[in-house]
XYZ file of C-alpha atoms in Angstrom:
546
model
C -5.453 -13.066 13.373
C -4.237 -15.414 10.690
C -2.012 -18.147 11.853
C -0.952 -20.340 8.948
C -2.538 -21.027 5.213
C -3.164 -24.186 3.160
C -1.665 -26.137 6.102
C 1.496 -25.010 5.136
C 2.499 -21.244 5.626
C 2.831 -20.556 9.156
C 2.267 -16.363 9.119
C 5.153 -14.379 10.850
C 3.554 -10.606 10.520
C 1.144 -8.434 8.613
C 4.110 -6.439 5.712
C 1.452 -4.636 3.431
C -2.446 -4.107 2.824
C -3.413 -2.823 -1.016
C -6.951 -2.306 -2.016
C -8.032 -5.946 -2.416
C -5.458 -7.968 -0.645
C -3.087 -8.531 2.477
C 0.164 -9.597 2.391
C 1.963 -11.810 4.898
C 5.627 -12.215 5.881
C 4.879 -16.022 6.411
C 7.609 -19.175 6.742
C 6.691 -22.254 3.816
C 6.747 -25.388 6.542
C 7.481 -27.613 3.547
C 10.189 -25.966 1.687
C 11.726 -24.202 4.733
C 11.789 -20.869 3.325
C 10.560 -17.783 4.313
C 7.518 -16.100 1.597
C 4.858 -13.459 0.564
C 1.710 -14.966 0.670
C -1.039 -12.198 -0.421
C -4.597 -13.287 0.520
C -7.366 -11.989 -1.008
C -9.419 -10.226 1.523
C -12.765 -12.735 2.477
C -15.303 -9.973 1.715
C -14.056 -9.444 -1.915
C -13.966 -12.547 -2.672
C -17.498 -13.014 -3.543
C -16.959 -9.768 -5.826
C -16.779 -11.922 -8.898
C -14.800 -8.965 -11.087
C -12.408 -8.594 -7.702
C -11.526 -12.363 -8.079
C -10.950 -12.401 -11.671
C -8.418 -9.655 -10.929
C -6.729 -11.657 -8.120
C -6.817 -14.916 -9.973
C -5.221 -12.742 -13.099
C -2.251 -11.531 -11.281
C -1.423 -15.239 -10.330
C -1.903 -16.387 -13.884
C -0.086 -13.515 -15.495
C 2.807 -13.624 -13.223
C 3.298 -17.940 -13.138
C 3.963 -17.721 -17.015
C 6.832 -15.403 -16.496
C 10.077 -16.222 -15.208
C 12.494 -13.417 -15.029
C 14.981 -11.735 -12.639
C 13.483 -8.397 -12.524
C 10.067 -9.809 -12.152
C 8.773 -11.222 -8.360
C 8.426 -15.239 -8.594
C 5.328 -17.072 -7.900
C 5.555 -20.247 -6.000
C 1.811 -21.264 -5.736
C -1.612 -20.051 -5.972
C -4.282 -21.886 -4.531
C -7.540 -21.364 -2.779
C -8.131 -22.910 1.551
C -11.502 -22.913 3.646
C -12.328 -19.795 1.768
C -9.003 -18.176 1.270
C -7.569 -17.480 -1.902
C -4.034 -16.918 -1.593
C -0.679 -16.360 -3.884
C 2.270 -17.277 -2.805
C 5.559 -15.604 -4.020
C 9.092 -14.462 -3.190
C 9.378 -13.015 -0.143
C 11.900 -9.455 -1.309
C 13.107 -7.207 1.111
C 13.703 -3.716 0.419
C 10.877 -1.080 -0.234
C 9.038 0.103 -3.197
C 10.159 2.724 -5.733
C 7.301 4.844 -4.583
C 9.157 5.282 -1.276
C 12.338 4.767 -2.285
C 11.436 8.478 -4.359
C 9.586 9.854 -1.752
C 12.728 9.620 0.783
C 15.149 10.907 -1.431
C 13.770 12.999 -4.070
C 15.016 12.883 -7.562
C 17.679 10.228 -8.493
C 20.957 10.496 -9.728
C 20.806 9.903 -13.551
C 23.324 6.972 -13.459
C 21.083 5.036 -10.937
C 17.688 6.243 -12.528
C 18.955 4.692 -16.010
C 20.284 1.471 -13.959
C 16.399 0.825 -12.425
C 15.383 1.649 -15.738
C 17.096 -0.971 -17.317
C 16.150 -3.327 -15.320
C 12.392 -1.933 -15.333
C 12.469 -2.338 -19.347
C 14.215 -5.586 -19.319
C 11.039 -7.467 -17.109
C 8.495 -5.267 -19.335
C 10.408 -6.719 -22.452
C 9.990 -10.014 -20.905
C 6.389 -9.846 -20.222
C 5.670 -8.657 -23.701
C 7.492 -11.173 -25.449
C 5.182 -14.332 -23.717
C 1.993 -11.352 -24.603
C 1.117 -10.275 -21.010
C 0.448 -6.278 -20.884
C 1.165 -5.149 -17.380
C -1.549 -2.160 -17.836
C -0.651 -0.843 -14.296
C 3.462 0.026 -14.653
C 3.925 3.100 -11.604
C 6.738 2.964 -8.715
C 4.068 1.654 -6.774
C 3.883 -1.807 -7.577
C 8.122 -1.780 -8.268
C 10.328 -3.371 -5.636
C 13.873 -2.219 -4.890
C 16.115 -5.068 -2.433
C 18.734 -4.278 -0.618
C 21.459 -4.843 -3.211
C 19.298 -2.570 -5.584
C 18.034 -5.007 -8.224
C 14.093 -3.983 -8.649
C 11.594 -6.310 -8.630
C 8.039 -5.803 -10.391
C 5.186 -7.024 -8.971
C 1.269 -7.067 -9.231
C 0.038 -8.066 -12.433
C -3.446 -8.129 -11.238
C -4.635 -6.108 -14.066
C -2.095 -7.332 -16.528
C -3.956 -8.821 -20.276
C -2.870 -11.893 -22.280
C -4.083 -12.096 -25.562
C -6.896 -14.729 -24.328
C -7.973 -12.948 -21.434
C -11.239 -11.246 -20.500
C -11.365 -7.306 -20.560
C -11.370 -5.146 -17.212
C -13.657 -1.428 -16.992
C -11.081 1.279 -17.755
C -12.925 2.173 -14.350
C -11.970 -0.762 -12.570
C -8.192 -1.176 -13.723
C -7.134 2.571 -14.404
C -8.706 5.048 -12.451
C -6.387 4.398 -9.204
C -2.827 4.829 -11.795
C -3.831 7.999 -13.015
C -0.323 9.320 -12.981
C 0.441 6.801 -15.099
C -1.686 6.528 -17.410
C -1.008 6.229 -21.589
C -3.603 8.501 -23.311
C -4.975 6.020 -25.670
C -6.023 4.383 -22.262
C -8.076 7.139 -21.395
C -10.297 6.907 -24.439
C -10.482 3.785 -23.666
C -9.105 1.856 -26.433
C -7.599 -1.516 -26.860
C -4.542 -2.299 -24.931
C -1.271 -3.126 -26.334
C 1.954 -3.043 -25.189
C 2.568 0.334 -26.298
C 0.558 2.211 -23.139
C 3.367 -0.009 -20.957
C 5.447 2.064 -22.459
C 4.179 5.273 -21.946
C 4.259 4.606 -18.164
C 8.031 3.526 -18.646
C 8.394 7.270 -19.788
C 6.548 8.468 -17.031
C 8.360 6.676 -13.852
C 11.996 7.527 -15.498
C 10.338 11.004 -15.480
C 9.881 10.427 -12.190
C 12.952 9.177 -11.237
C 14.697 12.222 -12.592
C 12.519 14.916 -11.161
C 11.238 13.326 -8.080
C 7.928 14.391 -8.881
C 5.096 13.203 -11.770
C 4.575 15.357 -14.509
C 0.630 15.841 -14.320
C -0.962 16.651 -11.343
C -5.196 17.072 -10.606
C -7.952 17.302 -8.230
C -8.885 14.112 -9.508
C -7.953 11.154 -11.933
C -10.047 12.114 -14.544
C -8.784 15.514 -14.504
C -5.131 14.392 -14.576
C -5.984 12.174 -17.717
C -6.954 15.078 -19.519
C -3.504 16.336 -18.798
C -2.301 13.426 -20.197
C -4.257 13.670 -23.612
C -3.639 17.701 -23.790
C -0.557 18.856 -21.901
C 2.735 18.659 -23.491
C 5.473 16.782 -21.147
C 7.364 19.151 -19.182
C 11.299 19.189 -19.801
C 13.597 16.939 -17.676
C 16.481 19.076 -18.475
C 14.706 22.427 -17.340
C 14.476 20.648 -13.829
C 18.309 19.677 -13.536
C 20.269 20.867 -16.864
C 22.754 17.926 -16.066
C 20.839 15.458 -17.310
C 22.023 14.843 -20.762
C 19.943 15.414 -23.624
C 20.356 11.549 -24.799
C 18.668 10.947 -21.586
C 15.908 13.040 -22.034
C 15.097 11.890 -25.005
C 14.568 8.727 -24.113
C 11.545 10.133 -21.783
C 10.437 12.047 -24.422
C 10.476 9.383 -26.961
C 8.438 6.644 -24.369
C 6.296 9.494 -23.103
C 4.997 10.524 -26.896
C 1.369 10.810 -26.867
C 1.009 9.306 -30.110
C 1.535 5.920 -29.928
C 3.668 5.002 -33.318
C 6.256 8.040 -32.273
C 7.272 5.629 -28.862
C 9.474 2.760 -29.314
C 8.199 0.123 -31.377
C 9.142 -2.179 -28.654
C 10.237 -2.055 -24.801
C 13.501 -4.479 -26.462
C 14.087 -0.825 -28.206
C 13.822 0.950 -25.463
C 16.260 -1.102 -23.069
C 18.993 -0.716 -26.143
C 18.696 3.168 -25.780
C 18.512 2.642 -22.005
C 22.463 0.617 -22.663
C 23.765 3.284 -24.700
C 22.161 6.337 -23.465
C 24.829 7.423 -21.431
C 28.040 6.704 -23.484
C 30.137 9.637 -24.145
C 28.972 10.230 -27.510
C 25.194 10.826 -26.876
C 26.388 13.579 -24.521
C 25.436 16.038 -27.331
C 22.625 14.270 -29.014
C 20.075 16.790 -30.235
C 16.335 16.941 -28.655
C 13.785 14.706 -30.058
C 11.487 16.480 -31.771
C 7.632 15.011 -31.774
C 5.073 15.675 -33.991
C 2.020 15.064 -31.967
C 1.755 17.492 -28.940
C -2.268 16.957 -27.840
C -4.676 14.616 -28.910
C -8.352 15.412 -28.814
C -10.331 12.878 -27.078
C -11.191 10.554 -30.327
C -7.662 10.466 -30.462
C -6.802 13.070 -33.159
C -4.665 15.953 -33.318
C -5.920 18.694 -32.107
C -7.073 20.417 -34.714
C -5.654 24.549 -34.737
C -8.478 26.965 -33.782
C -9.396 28.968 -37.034
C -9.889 32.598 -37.001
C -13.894 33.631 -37.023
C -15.141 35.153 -40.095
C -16.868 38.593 -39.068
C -20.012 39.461 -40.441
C -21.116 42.662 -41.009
C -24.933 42.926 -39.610
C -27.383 45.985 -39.920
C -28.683 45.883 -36.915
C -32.076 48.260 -35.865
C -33.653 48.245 -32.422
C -37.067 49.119 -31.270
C -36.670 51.391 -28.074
C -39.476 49.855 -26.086
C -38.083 46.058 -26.724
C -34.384 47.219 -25.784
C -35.868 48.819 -22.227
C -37.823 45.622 -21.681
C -34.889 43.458 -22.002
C -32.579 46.105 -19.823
C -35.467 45.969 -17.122
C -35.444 42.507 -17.187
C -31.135 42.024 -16.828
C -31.773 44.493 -13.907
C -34.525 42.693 -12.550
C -32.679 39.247 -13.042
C -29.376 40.904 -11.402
C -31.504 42.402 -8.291
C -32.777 38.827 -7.702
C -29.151 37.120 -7.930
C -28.231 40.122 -5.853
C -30.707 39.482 -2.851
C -30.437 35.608 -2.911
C -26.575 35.605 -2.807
C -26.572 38.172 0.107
C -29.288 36.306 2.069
C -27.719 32.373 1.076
C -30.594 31.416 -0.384
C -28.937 31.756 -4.233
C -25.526 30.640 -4.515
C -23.552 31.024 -7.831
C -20.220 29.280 -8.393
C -17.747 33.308 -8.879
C -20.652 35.484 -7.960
C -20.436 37.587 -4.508
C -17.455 35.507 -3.134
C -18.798 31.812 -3.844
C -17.434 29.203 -5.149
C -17.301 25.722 -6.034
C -15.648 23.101 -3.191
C -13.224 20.848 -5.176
C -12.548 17.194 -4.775
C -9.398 16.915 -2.322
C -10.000 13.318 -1.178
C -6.724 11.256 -2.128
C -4.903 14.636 -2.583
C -1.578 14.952 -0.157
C -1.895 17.969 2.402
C -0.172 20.412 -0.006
C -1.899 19.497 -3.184
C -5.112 20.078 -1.150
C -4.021 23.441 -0.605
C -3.173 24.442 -3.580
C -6.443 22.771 -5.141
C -8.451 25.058 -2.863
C -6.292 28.283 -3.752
C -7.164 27.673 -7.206
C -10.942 27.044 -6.674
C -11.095 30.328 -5.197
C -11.189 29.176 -1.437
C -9.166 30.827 1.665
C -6.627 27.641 2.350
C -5.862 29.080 5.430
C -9.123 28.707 7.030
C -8.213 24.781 6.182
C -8.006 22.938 9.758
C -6.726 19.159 9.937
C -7.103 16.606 11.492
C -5.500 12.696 11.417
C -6.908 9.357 10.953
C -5.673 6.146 10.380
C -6.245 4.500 7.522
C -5.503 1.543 5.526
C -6.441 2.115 1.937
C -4.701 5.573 1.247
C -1.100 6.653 1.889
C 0.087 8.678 4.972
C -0.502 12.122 4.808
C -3.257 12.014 1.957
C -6.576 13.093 2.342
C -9.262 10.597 3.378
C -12.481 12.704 3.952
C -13.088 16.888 3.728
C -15.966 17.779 5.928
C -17.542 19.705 2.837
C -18.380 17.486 0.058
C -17.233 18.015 -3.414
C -19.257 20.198 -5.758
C -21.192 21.802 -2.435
C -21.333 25.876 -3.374
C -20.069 27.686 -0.145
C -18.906 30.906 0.331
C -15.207 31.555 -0.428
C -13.989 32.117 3.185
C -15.814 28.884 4.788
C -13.750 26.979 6.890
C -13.079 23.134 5.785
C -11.708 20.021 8.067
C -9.668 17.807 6.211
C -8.700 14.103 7.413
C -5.350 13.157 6.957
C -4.701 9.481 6.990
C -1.849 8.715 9.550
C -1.030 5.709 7.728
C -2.417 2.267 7.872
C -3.602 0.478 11.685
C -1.623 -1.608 12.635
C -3.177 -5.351 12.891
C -3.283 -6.778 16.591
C -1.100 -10.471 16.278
C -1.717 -13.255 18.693
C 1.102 -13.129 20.971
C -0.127 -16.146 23.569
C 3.167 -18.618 23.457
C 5.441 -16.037 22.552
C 8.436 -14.098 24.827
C 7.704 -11.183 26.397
C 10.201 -9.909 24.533
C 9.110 -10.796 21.781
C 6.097 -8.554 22.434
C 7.946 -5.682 23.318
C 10.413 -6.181 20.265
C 7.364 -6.632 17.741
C 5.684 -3.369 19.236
C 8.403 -1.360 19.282
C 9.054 -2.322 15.328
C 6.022 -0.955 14.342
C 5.934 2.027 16.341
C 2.948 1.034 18.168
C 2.052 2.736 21.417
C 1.021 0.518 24.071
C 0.633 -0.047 28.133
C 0.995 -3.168 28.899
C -0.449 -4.167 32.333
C 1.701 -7.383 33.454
C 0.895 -10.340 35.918
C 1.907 -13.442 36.288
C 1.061 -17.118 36.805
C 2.953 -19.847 37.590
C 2.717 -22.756 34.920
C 3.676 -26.037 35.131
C 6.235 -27.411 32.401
C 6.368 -23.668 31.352
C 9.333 -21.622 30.697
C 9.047 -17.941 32.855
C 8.381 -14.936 30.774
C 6.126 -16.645 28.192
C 2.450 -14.944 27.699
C -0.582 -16.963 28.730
C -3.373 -14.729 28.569
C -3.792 -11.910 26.056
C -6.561 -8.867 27.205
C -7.635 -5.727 26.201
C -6.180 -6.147 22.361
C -7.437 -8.747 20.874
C -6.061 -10.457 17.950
C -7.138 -9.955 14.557
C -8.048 -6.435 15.825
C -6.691 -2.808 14.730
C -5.377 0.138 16.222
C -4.285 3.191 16.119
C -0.382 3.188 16.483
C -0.605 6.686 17.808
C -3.204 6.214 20.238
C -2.891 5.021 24.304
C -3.238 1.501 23.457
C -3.410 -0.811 26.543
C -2.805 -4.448 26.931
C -3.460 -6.949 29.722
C -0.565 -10.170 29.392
C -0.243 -12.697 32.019
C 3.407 -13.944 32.448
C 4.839 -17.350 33.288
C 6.318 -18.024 35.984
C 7.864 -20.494 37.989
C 5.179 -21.988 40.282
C 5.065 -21.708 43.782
C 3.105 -24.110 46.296
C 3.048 -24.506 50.360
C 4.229 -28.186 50.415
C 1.114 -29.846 52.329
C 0.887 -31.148 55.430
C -1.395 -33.973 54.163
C 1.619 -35.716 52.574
C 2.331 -37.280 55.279
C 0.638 -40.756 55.625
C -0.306 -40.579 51.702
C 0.558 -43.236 49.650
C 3.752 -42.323 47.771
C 2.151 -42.508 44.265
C -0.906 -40.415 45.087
C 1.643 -37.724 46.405
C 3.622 -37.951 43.920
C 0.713 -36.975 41.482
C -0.584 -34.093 43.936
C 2.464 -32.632 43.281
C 2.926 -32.580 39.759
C -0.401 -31.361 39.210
C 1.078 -28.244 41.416
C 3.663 -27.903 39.068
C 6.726 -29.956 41.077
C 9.161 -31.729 39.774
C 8.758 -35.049 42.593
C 11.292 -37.636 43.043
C 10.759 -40.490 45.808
C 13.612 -42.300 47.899
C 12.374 -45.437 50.143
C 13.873 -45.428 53.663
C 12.539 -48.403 55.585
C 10.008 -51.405 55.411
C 8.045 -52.489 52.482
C 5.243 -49.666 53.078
C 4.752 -47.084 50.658
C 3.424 -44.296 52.964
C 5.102 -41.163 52.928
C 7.103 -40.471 56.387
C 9.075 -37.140 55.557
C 9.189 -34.666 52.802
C 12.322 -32.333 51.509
C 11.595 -29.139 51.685
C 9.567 -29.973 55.015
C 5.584 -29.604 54.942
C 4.622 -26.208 55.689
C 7.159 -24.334 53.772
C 7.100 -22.338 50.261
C 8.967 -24.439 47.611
C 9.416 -22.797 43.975
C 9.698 -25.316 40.619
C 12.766 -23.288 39.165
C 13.544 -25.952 36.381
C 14.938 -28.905 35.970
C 17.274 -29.034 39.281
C 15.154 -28.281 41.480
C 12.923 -31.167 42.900
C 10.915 -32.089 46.097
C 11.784 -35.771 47.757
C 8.980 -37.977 49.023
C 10.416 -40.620 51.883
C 8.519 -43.320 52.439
């Protein structure tokens, strides 16, 4: 478990895990503030593309200084750790803030919206391109201003490109078209994912949906955006618009800049816009070199005189029967197995899908979805109730009513602290907070100059390990506890001193009274020898006489 970084950040708890990184509730020592230090996981960071990322985000994100944008306090690297170190918000994401509620009101989509713009205006103007704008990597405190974060694949004009593989392929839903051909970015695809999170926002839902990303950025290049308004007709039109306008597929029909799109964000719903007309666009699809799609033709039919030769005509009908006899036996035996022919099909790709998208992915495909069975994992790089593994790979050919066992991650494990020095209650309290199921098996030790109730001795669990929350977790803690000792009946005669030491090594608090002579031998002892005496603090003590 990870106690402190640089010397300086004592860690408090585990708050989030992303692909690359953890981040840590953890308390600056120095500046006596409490901060999110992310720390680049020690594996990746000998990935050299994975640390240009993470040293990116740092660099991206120090050059900005806005209040819609999270604040970066230091970046620096310690025995091996590379670490960021920024403000530490508290709130949620807009991922979940969507996922709890559903679609917005349109007053408080437009207000996040402004504020969204406003930090993506900011960015622009000092040349950083987020490149990875989704609800996911948007922070909403408690008093509702947002907060965006992770610029780890953000570009500055001198900056080093990133795959389209590496930096796109996980914000599919997000994506701007001209991204997926894999052109040069400019600020312009930041905008396009504006359009798509206010989308969002109103709907509760993303526009495009797939079986996989690069199947969803075809829907991005080809599908035209579905209506706002034909999800809640209250949203005015001036609103809609707006999505329409940010969301255009063409690139010089969006706003010029994301300025231009936070002044239509001010104005958008003043009384009136109420009856502003819809926005036309000229470009609906784009081809994949980034064209219009160009509008199929009618064929030209040819007249042909066609003759056939009786014998050649049988040969090739003997030879389709032939052919269709042979598909015939090896599809009934398993031996042949065509994708649509004799009931099989094709198993699609349902990892990352959630448990109803999976469904309906295998409906389509052709497949039985109730012969689906689940089961639940935990997992730490995909979302709760999103599919981590399908127990028949993707592209397999199996017949139509096969059975399929998908894993469901149950959400992340939860990361074992080190709780030696801490409360028991403490325990308990940090358990409980994260839902964590766990026995604990207590005993208890008396400690000298120890408080009761503080754990000594952590078993079973160790830290720096993870668990299932779910599962019957069991812990072994041994307890202070005031120490208890038989007072012993070699006191007597002992030199006060040397008693005096026997007993604090016990644990006792000793204080010493001379009663006669100049001898320092002990001649009586309060409680008497013999008997059970308990240290319980600071006013309790055992007498030497000597």
């Amino acid at each position: 478990m990870l106690r402190e970084v640089a010397n300086r950040y004592s860690i408090i708890a585990l708050i989030g895990q992303g692909g690359m990184a953890d981040v840590y509730k953890a308390f600056d020592t120095i500046l006596n503030r409490v901060v999110a230090v992310k720390v680049l996981r020690s594996k990746l960071s000998e990935d050299p593309m994975t640390l240009v990322r993470f040293q990116r985000e740092a660099y991206a994100a120090s050059k900005l200084s806005h209040p819609n944008i999270i604040d970066i306090y230091d970046v620096g690297e310690a025995e091996g750790l590379h670490y960021i170190v920024m403000e530490f918000v508290r709130g949620r994401t807009l991922k979940q803030l969507v996922m709890q509620r559903g679609a917005l009101d349109v007053p408080e989509a437009v207000a996040i919206m402004k504020q969204l713009t406003s930090a993506v205006s900011h960015a622009h103007e000092h040349q950083i391109i987020h490149r990875d704008i989704k609800p996911q990597n948007v922070l909403i405190k408690d008093d509702g201003t947002v907060k965006i974060t992770d610029f780890g694949i953000a570009v500055a004009n001198d900056s080093v490109q990133l795959t389209w593989n590496n930096a796109v392929m996980g914000s599919a839903h997000y994506l701007a078209p001209e991204q997926a051909q894999g052109k040069e970015p400019d600020p312009a695809i930041d905008i396009y994912s504006l359009g798509i999170v206010f989308y969002e926002l109103l709907t509760g839902d993303v526009p495009y949906k797939g079986t996989s990303p690069t199947e969803i950025a075809v829907q991005h290049l080809r599908s035209a955006l579905p209506s706002v308004r034909s999800f809640n007709p209250a949203i005015p039109q001036s609103v809609e618009n707006i999505v329409v306008r940010a969301a255009a597929k063409d690139p010089a029909e969006r706003y010029p800049s994301a300025r231009d799109m936070v002044q239509d964000l001010n104005t958008c719903l003043l009384p009136d816009r109420a009856q502003e007309p819809p926005l036309h666009l000229k470009t609906i699809t784009l081809d994949l070199k980034g064209q219009n799609e160009p509008r199929p033709k009618p064929a030209g039919r040819k007249k042909k005189a066609l003759s056939r030769v009786k014998g050649i005509a049988m040969g090739v009908l003997a030879g389709v029967v032939l052919l269709l006899l042979v598909l015939f036996a090896g599809s009934v035996t398993g031996l042949l197995r065509i994708p649509g022919f004799l009931g099989y099909e094709t198993m699609p790709g349902l990892v990352g899908q959630t448990q109803e998208e999976a469904l309906q992915s295998l409906d389509a495909a052709g497949f039985d979805s109730e012969k689906a069975e689940f089961e639940y994992k935990v997992d730490d790089s995909l979302d709760q109730g999103r599919v981590i593994a399908q127990s028949v790979n993707a592209g397999r050919v199996v017949a139509q009513d096969s059975s399929i066992v998908l894993t469901l991650s149950k959400g992340p494990s939860f990361l074992i602290p080190d709780y030696t020095g801490r409360t028991l209650e403490d325990v308990k309290a940090d358990l409980a907070a994260h839902n964590v199921n766990v026995t604990l098996d207590i005993t208890s030790r008396g400690e000298p100059d120890t408080n009761p109730g503080i754990v000594l001795e952590q078993n079973g669990l160790v830290p720096g390990s993870r668990v299932d929350p779910e599962a019957d977790n069991r812990m072994s803690l041994v307890i202070s506890e005031y120490p208890s000792i038989v007072i012993p009946q070699e006191l007597i005669g002992m030199d006060v001193d040397e008693a005096k030491r026997l007993l604090n090594r016990e644990g006792a608090a000793v204080i010493t009274r001379q009663v006669s002579g100049q001898g320092t031998n002990v001649v009586r002892v309060d409680p008497p020898v013999g008997s059970l005496y308990t240290q319980e603090g600071t006013d309790s003590v055992v007498t030497l006489y000597y």
